[in-house]
Short mmCIF file of C-alpha atoms in Angstrom, two decimals:
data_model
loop_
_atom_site.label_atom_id
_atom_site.label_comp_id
_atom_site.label_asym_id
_atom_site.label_seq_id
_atom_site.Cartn_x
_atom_site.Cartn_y
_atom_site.Cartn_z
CA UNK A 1 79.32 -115.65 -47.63
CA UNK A 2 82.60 -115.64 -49.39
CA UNK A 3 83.06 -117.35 -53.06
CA UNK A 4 85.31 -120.66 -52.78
CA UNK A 5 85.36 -121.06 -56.55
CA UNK A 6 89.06 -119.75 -56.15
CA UNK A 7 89.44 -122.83 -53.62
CA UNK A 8 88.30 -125.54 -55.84
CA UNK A 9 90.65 -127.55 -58.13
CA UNK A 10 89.26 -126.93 -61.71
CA UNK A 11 88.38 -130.59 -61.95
CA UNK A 12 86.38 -130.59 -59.46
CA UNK A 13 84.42 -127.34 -60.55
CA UNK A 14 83.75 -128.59 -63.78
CA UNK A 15 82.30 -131.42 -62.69
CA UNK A 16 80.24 -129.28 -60.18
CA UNK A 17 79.22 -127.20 -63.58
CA UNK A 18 78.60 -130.19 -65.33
CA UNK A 19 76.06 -131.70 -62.77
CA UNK A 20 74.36 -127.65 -62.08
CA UNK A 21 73.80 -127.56 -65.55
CA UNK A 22 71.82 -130.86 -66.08
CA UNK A 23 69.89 -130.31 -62.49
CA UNK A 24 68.92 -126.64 -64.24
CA UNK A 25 68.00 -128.61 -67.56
CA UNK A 26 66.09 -131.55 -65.76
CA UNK A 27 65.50 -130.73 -62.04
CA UNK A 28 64.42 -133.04 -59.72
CA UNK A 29 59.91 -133.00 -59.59
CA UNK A 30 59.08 -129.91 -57.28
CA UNK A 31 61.92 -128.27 -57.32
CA UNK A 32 63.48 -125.45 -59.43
CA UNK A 33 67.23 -124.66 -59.41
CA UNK A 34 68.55 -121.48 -59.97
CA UNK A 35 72.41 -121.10 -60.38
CA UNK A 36 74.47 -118.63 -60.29
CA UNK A 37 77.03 -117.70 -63.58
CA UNK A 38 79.30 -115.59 -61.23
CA UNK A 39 79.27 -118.11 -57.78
CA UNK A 40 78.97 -121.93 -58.66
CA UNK A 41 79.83 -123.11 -55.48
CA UNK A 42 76.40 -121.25 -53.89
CA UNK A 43 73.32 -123.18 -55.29
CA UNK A 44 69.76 -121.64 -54.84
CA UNK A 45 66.90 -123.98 -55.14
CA UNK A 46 63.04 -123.35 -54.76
CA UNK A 47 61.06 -126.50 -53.35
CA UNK A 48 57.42 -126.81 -53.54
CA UNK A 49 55.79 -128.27 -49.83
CA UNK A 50 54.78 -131.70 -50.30
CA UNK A 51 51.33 -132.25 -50.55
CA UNK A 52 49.79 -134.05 -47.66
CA UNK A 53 51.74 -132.39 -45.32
CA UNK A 54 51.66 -128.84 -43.44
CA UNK A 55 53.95 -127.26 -45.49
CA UNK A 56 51.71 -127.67 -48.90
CA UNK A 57 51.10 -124.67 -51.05
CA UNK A 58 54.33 -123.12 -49.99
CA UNK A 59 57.30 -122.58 -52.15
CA UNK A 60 60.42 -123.11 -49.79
CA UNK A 61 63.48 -120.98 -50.96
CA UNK A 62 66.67 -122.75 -49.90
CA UNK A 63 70.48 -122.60 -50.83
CA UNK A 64 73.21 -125.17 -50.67
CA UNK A 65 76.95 -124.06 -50.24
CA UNK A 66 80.02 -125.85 -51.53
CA UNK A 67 83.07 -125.54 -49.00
CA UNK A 68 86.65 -125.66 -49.84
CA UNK A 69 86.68 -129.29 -49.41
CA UNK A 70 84.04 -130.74 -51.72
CA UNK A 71 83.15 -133.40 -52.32
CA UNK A 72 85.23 -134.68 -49.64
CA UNK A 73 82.91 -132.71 -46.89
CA UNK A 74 79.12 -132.24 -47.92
CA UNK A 75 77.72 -129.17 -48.98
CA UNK A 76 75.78 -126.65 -46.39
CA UNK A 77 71.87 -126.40 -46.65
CA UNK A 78 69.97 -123.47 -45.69
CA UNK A 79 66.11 -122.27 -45.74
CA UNK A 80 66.27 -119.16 -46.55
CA UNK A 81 62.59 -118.97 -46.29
CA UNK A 82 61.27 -119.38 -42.42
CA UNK A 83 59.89 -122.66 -42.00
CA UNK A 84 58.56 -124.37 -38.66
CA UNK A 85 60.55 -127.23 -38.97
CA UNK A 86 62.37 -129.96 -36.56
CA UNK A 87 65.70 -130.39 -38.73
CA UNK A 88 65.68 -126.60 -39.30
CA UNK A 89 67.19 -124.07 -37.06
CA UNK A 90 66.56 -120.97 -36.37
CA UNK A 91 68.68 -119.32 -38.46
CA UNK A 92 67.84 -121.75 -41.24
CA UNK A 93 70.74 -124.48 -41.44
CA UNK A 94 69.47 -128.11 -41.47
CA UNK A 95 70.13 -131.05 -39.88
CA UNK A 96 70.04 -134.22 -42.43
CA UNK A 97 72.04 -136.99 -42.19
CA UNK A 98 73.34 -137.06 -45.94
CA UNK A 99 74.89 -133.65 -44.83
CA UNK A 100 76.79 -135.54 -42.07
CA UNK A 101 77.87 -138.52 -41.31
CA UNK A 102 75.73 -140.44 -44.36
CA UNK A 103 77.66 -138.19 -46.78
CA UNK A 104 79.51 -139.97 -49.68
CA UNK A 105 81.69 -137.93 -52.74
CA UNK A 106 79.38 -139.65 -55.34
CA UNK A 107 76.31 -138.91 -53.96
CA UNK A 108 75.96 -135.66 -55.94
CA UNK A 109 73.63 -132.74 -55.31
CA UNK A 110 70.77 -134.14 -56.96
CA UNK A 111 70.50 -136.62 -53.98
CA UNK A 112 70.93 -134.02 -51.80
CA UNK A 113 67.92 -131.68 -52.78
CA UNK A 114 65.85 -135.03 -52.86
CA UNK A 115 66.46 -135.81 -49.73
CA UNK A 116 65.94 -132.50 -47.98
CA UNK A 117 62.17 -132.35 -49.87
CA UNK A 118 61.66 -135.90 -48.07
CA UNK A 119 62.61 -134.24 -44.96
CA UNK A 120 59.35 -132.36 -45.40
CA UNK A 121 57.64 -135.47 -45.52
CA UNK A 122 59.31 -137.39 -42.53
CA UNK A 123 60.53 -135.22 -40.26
CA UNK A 124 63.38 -136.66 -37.97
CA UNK A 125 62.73 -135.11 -34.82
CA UNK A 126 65.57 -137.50 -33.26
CA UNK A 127 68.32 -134.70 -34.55
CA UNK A 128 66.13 -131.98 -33.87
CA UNK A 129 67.53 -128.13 -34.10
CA UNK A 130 64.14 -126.40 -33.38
CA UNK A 131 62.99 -128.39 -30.39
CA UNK A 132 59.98 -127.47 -29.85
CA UNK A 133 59.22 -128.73 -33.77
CA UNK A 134 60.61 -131.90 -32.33
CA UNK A 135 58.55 -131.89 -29.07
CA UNK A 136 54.96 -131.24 -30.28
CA UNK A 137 56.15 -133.65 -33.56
CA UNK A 138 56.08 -136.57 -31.17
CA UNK A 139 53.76 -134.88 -27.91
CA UNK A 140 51.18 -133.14 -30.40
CA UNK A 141 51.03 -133.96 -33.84
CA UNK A 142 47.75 -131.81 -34.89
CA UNK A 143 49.61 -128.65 -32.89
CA UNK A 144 52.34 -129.34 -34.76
CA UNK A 145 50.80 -129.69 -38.04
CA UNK A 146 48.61 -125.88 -37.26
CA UNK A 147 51.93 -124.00 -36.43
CA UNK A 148 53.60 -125.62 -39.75
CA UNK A 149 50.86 -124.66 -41.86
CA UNK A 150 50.25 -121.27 -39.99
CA UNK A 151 54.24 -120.53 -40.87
CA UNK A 152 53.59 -121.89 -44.27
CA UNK A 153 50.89 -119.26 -44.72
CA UNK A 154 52.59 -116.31 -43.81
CA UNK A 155 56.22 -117.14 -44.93
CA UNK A 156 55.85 -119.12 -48.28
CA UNK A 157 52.92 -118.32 -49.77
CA UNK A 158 51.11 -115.32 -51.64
CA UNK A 159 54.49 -113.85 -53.76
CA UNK A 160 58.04 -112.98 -53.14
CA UNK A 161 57.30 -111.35 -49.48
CA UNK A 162 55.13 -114.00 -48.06
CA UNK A 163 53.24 -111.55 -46.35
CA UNK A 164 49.35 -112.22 -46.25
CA UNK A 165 47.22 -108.63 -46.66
CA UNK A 166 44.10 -107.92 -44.59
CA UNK A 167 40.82 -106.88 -46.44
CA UNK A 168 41.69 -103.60 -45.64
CA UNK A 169 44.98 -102.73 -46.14
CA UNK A 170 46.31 -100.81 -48.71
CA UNK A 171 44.57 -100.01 -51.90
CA UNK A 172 41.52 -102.54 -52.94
CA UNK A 173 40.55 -103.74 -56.14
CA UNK A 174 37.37 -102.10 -57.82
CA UNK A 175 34.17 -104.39 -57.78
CA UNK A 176 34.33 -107.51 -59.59
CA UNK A 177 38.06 -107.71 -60.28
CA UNK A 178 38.93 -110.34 -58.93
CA UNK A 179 35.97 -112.35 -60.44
CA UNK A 180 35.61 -113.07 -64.25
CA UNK A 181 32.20 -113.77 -64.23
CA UNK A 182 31.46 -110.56 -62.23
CA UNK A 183 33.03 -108.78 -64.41
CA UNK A 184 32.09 -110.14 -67.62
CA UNK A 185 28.66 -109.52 -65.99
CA UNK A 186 29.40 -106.15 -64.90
CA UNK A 187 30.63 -105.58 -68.86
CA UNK A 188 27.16 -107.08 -70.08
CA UNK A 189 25.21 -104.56 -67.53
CA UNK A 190 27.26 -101.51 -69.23
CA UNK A 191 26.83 -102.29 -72.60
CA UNK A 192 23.20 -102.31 -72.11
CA UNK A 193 22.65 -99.22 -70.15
CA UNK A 194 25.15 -97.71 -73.02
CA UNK A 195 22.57 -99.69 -75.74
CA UNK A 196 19.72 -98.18 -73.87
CA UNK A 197 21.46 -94.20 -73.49
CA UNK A 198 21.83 -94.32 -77.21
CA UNK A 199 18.17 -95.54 -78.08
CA UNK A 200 17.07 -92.53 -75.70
CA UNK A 201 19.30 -90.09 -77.54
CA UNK A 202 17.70 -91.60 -80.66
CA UNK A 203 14.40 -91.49 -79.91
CA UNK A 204 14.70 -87.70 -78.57
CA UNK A 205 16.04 -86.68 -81.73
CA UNK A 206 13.50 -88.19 -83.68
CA UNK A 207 11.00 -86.43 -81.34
CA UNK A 208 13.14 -83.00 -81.76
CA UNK A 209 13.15 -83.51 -85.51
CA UNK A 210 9.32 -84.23 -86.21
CA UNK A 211 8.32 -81.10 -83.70
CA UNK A 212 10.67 -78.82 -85.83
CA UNK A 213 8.61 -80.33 -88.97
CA UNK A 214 5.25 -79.46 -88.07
CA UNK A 215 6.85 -76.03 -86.83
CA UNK A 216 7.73 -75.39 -90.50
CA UNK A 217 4.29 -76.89 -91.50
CA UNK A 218 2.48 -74.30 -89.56
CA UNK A 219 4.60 -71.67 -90.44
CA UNK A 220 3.50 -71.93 -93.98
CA UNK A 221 -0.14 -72.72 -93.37
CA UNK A 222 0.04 -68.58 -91.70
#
């Protein structure tokens, strides 16, 4: 999508600089901001799922967009991560009301992100994009809830890709990696089978050394 920094009047994006910059400095709980030196109007935000709800445990990546016009005309929100969702479309663009009609100049974009967490909370499936979100949301809350949280699962958690990995793919980890008790245990057992090598080697030295002794002693007694 194309810059509109070039559009802006300057006082407007410094006042869009000045409001980035304290939303990167003290962002809103559950949300991280992450703005762009070279693009000012394109805001990307990562917003942690509400817990209590199916989207908890994810980490929603989302962007906002700054038209020509702004503030007169709100900013554009998008998920960029897939999310099951009645305000969000396929394609990611949501449906909120302070990004319509609601919107006012002096609202500012801190309002903005807070309202599209609570959207996670309370969905509005009254201005629903995805409809079947909307439909089971009011027909079938609990299906609802197990294809949010399945989506969850696969799209926003477990790193950068989302993607969850089967036992067996790909390489695995060597026994008792992935548990530090294991593997302090599994250090313990080594150290004593290395304890108990060296005590052999010891002993069988000491053995080695008294045979060649009495050798010599017998030698002598000829």
């Amino acid at each position: 999508m194309n810059s509109n920094v070039e559009n802006l009047p300057p006082q407007v994006l410094r006042l869009v600089y000045k409001e980035v910059s304290a939303l990167a400095a003290d962002p809103p709980e559950g949300i991280k901001i992450y703005p762009s030196e070279e693009d000012i109007t394109e805001l990307h935000t990562a917003i942690e799922g509400p817990e209590g709800t199916p989207y908890a445990g994810g980490v929603f990546k989302m962007r906002l967009v700054l038209g020509k016009d702004f503030p007169a005309v709100p900013p554009r929100g998008y998920f960029l991560t897939k999310i099951f969702h009645p305000n969000v479309g396929h394609k990611g663009e949501i449906c909120v009301n302070v990004l319509k009609r609601d919107w006012k100049a002096e609202l500012g974009l801190r309002h903005v992100l807070l309202t599209i967490k609570c959207l996670l909370i309370h969905p509005n499936p009254e201005s629903a994009l995805n409809e079947e979100a909307g439909r089971l949301l009011l027909e079938d809350y609990a299906e609802y809830a197990s294809r949010a949280h399945l989506l969850t699962e696969i799209h926003a958690m477990g790193g950068s890709s989302g993607a969850i990995h089967e036992p067996g793919d790909g390489p695995q980890p060597k026994k008792h990696a992935g548990d530090p008790n294991k593997r302090v245990a599994a250090a313990g057992a080594s150290s004593s089978n290395n304890s108990n090598t060296s005590a052999t080697n010891s002993s069988n030295n000491i053995v080695a050394a008294k045979k060649k002794t009495d050798k010599k002693r017998a030698l002598r007694r000829l």
